[in-house]
Tab-separated table of C-alpha atoms in Angstrom:
chain	number	residue	atom	x	y	z
A	320	UNK	CA	16.416	-0.842	-2.880
A	321	UNK	CA	16.485	-3.887	-5.138
A	322	UNK	CA	16.720	-6.143	-2.079
A	323	UNK	CA	13.366	-4.900	-0.735
A	324	UNK	CA	11.757	-6.198	-3.933
A	325	UNK	CA	12.353	-9.685	-2.561
A	326	UNK	CA	10.197	-9.074	0.540
A	327	UNK	CA	6.531	-9.695	-0.272
A	328	UNK	CA	4.322	-6.667	0.411
A	329	UNK	CA	7.277	-4.581	1.587
A	330	UNK	CA	6.024	-1.547	-0.333
A	331	UNK	CA	2.627	-1.831	1.373
A	332	UNK	CA	4.395	-2.222	4.690
A	333	UNK	CA	6.258	1.045	4.093
A	334	UNK	CA	3.044	2.823	3.047
A	335	UNK	CA	1.044	1.623	6.064
A	336	UNK	CA	3.874	2.268	8.514
A	337	UNK	CA	4.073	5.866	7.259
A	338	UNK	CA	0.295	6.401	7.291
A	339	UNK	CA	-0.010	5.169	10.866
A	340	UNK	CA	3.352	6.390	12.217
A	341	UNK	CA	4.430	2.837	13.045
A	342	UNK	CA	8.092	2.183	13.841
A	343	UNK	CA	10.082	-0.902	12.842
A	344	UNK	CA	11.808	-1.164	16.225
A	345	UNK	CA	8.556	-1.225	18.228
A	346	UNK	CA	8.073	-4.524	20.126
A	347	UNK	CA	5.776	-6.802	18.091
A	348	UNK	CA	2.932	-6.950	20.634
A	349	UNK	CA	2.910	-3.157	20.961
A	350	UNK	CA	3.109	-2.764	17.164
A	351	UNK	CA	0.092	-5.065	16.742
A	352	UNK	CA	-1.906	-3.052	19.281
A	353	UNK	CA	-0.996	0.236	17.614
A	354	UNK	CA	-1.944	-1.091	14.155
A	355	UNK	CA	-5.261	-2.433	15.501
A	356	UNK	CA	-5.963	0.905	17.186
A	357	UNK	CA	-5.269	2.931	14.025
A	358	UNK	CA	-7.469	0.744	11.811
A	359	UNK	CA	-10.253	0.634	14.421
A	360	UNK	CA	-10.225	4.443	14.587
A	361	UNK	CA	-10.829	4.611	10.824
A	362	UNK	CA	-13.701	2.117	11.072
A	363	UNK	CA	-15.272	4.050	13.991
A	364	UNK	CA	-15.542	7.093	11.713
A	365	UNK	CA	-16.865	5.060	8.785
A	366	UNK	CA	-18.138	1.591	9.731
A	367	UNK	CA	-18.944	-1.016	7.139
A	368	UNK	CA	-17.679	-4.043	5.307
A	369	UNK	CA	-15.294	-5.637	5.492
A	370	UNK	CA	-15.219	-5.514	9.302
A	371	UNK	CA	-12.220	-3.770	10.857
A	372	UNK	CA	-10.960	-7.002	12.432
A	373	UNK	CA	-10.772	-8.648	9.001
A	374	UNK	CA	-8.777	-5.710	7.619
A	375	UNK	CA	-6.512	-5.682	10.666
A	376	UNK	CA	-5.728	-9.371	10.351
A	377	UNK	CA	-5.479	-9.495	6.546
A	378	UNK	CA	-3.261	-6.439	6.078
A	379	UNK	CA	-1.380	-7.071	9.317
A	380	UNK	CA	-0.422	-10.533	8.102
A	381	UNK	CA	0.717	-9.154	4.736
A	382	UNK	CA	3.051	-6.619	6.310
A	383	UNK	CA	4.400	-8.899	9.035
A	384	UNK	CA	2.408	-7.747	12.058
A	385	UNK	CA	1.339	-10.685	14.213
A	386	UNK	CA	-2.290	-10.037	15.157
A	387	UNK	CA	-3.478	-12.149	18.090
A	388	UNK	CA	-7.259	-11.645	17.708
A	389	UNK	CA	-7.663	-13.911	14.648
A	390	UNK	CA	-10.530	-15.874	16.207
A	391	UNK	CA	-12.903	-12.900	15.855
A	392	UNK	CA	-12.648	-12.682	12.060
A	393	UNK	CA	-15.952	-12.768	10.244
A	394	UNK	CA	-14.520	-14.786	7.369
A	395	UNK	CA	-11.457	-17.009	7.188
A	396	UNK	CA	-9.747	-17.331	3.797
A	397	UNK	CA	-10.270	-20.778	2.319
A	398	UNK	CA	-7.472	-20.636	-0.255
A	399	UNK	CA	-4.543	-18.522	-1.385
A	400	UNK	CA	-6.788	-16.906	-3.999
A	401	UNK	CA	-9.401	-16.110	-1.341
A	402	UNK	CA	-6.662	-14.600	0.833
A	403	UNK	CA	-5.500	-12.407	-2.063
A	404	UNK	CA	-9.073	-11.274	-2.769
A	405	UNK	CA	-9.498	-10.380	0.911
A	406	UNK	CA	-6.242	-8.406	0.753
A	407	UNK	CA	-7.513	-6.440	-2.262
A	408	UNK	CA	-10.869	-5.814	-0.565
A	409	UNK	CA	-9.125	-4.760	2.658
A	410	UNK	CA	-6.718	-2.391	0.890
A	411	UNK	CA	-9.594	-0.748	-1.015
A	412	UNK	CA	-11.677	-0.419	2.171
A	413	UNK	CA	-8.713	1.112	4.008
A	414	UNK	CA	-8.070	3.698	1.292
A	415	UNK	CA	-11.784	4.545	1.180
A	416	UNK	CA	-11.673	5.290	4.902
A	417	UNK	CA	-8.457	7.288	4.693
A	418	UNK	CA	-10.224	9.772	2.381
A	419	UNK	CA	-13.244	10.326	4.653
A	420	UNK	CA	-11.735	13.489	6.168
A	421	UNK	CA	-10.315	14.883	2.960
A	422	UNK	CA	-8.450	14.179	-0.239
A	423	UNK	CA	-5.655	11.647	-0.357
A	424	UNK	CA	-2.608	11.930	-2.573
A	425	UNK	CA	-0.336	8.917	-2.438
A	426	UNK	CA	3.039	9.381	-4.093
A	427	UNK	CA	5.255	6.341	-4.507
A	428	UNK	CA	8.625	6.834	-6.146
A	429	UNK	CA	10.864	4.150	-7.625
A	430	UNK	CA	8.026	1.677	-8.251
A	431	UNK	CA	10.421	-0.366	-10.365
A	432	UNK	CA	11.956	-1.537	-7.065
A	433	UNK	CA	8.624	-2.560	-5.518
A	434	UNK	CA	7.929	-6.222	-4.873
A	435	UNK	CA	5.531	-7.928	-7.273
A	436	UNK	CA	2.983	-8.624	-4.510
A	437	UNK	CA	2.741	-4.935	-3.586
A	438	UNK	CA	2.474	-4.010	-7.261
A	439	UNK	CA	-0.396	-6.468	-7.668
A	440	UNK	CA	-2.218	-5.060	-4.650
A	441	UNK	CA	-1.671	-1.489	-5.850
A	442	UNK	CA	-2.849	-2.458	-9.333
A	443	UNK	CA	-6.057	-3.837	-7.818
A	444	UNK	CA	-6.786	-0.315	-6.536
A	445	UNK	CA	-6.263	1.453	-9.868
A	446	UNK	CA	-7.285	-1.196	-12.398
A	447	UNK	CA	-9.755	0.037	-15.015
A	448	UNK	CA	-13.225	-1.353	-14.394
A	449	UNK	CA	-12.975	-1.131	-10.609
A	450	UNK	CA	-14.930	1.512	-8.766
A	451	UNK	CA	-12.766	4.649	-8.812
A	452	UNK	CA	-11.153	5.612	-5.524
A	453	UNK	CA	-11.405	9.185	-4.290
A	454	UNK	CA	-7.630	9.443	-4.242
A	455	UNK	CA	-4.809	10.509	-6.503
A	456	UNK	CA	-2.122	7.846	-6.728
A	457	UNK	CA	1.118	8.919	-8.360
A	458	UNK	CA	3.879	6.446	-9.046
A	459	UNK	CA	7.307	7.317	-10.315
A	460	UNK	CA	9.058	4.533	-12.189
A	461	UNK	CA	11.405	3.648	-14.971
A	462	UNK	CA	9.869	2.349	-18.183
A	463	UNK	CA	11.252	-1.094	-17.305
A	464	UNK	CA	8.336	-1.573	-14.883
A	465	UNK	CA	5.862	-1.147	-17.729
A	466	UNK	CA	7.800	-3.641	-19.825
A	467	UNK	CA	7.949	-6.168	-16.971
A	468	UNK	CA	4.290	-5.662	-15.960
A	469	UNK	CA	2.332	-4.838	-19.123
A	470	UNK	CA	-0.960	-4.703	-17.192
A	471	UNK	CA	0.209	-1.315	-15.851
A	472	UNK	CA	-0.070	0.207	-19.349
A	473	UNK	CA	-3.884	0.133	-19.136
A	474	UNK	CA	-4.006	1.252	-15.507
A	475	UNK	CA	-1.694	4.228	-15.958
A	476	UNK	CA	-1.624	7.684	-17.391
A	477	UNK	CA	1.990	8.025	-18.431
A	478	UNK	CA	3.929	11.270	-18.390
A	479	UNK	CA	7.475	11.006	-19.650
A	480	UNK	CA	9.824	13.428	-17.968
A	481	UNK	CA	13.175	14.455	-19.334
A	482	UNK	CA	16.143	15.156	-17.086
A	483	UNK	CA	16.555	18.687	-15.815
A	484	UNK	CA	19.686	20.270	-17.272
A	485	UNK	CA	21.438	21.227	-14.032
A	486	UNK	CA	24.077	23.904	-13.926
A	487	UNK	CA	26.721	24.365	-11.255
A	488	UNK	CA	24.863	27.486	-10.089
A	489	UNK	CA	21.595	25.553	-9.663
A	490	UNK	CA	23.290	22.874	-7.590
A	491	UNK	CA	25.091	25.447	-5.453
A	492	UNK	CA	21.820	27.339	-4.899
A	493	UNK	CA	20.058	24.108	-3.807
A	494	UNK	CA	22.639	23.467	-1.129
């Protein structure tokens, strides 16, 4: 797991691949079409800004999907900061559309292994002062994440869990 922390936006890639039932071994052109189709379906149900094509290109680029329809974007990023802001706007818009049909609970375990880029994008969704999302986002992590990324202290409600005292009978019953 620690190795995935070296791949920028790998955590977001895993989240989006699971949401949209995308498979790693799908040929890249087919994967791009499937990703575009899934995002376009969300925007058909709830149109608005940013345009679907911007979200497709911005998030697709972050997670390693080569989108060919770049020329139709309404707004090209002018800098790395602009690109990051578009990523945050796109992620928020995507989550807002995922909750149109009902509540969303996103559970991410082992956040301490997430890459810093994914953590930053996730933090942009839950940061105090931003418009609240109609979603429950639960992250399991070791306290080391909070020490390494102190900005998470203000964006989190922390519940400390103690280990369950397992007995041989409990383990045998589970299997």
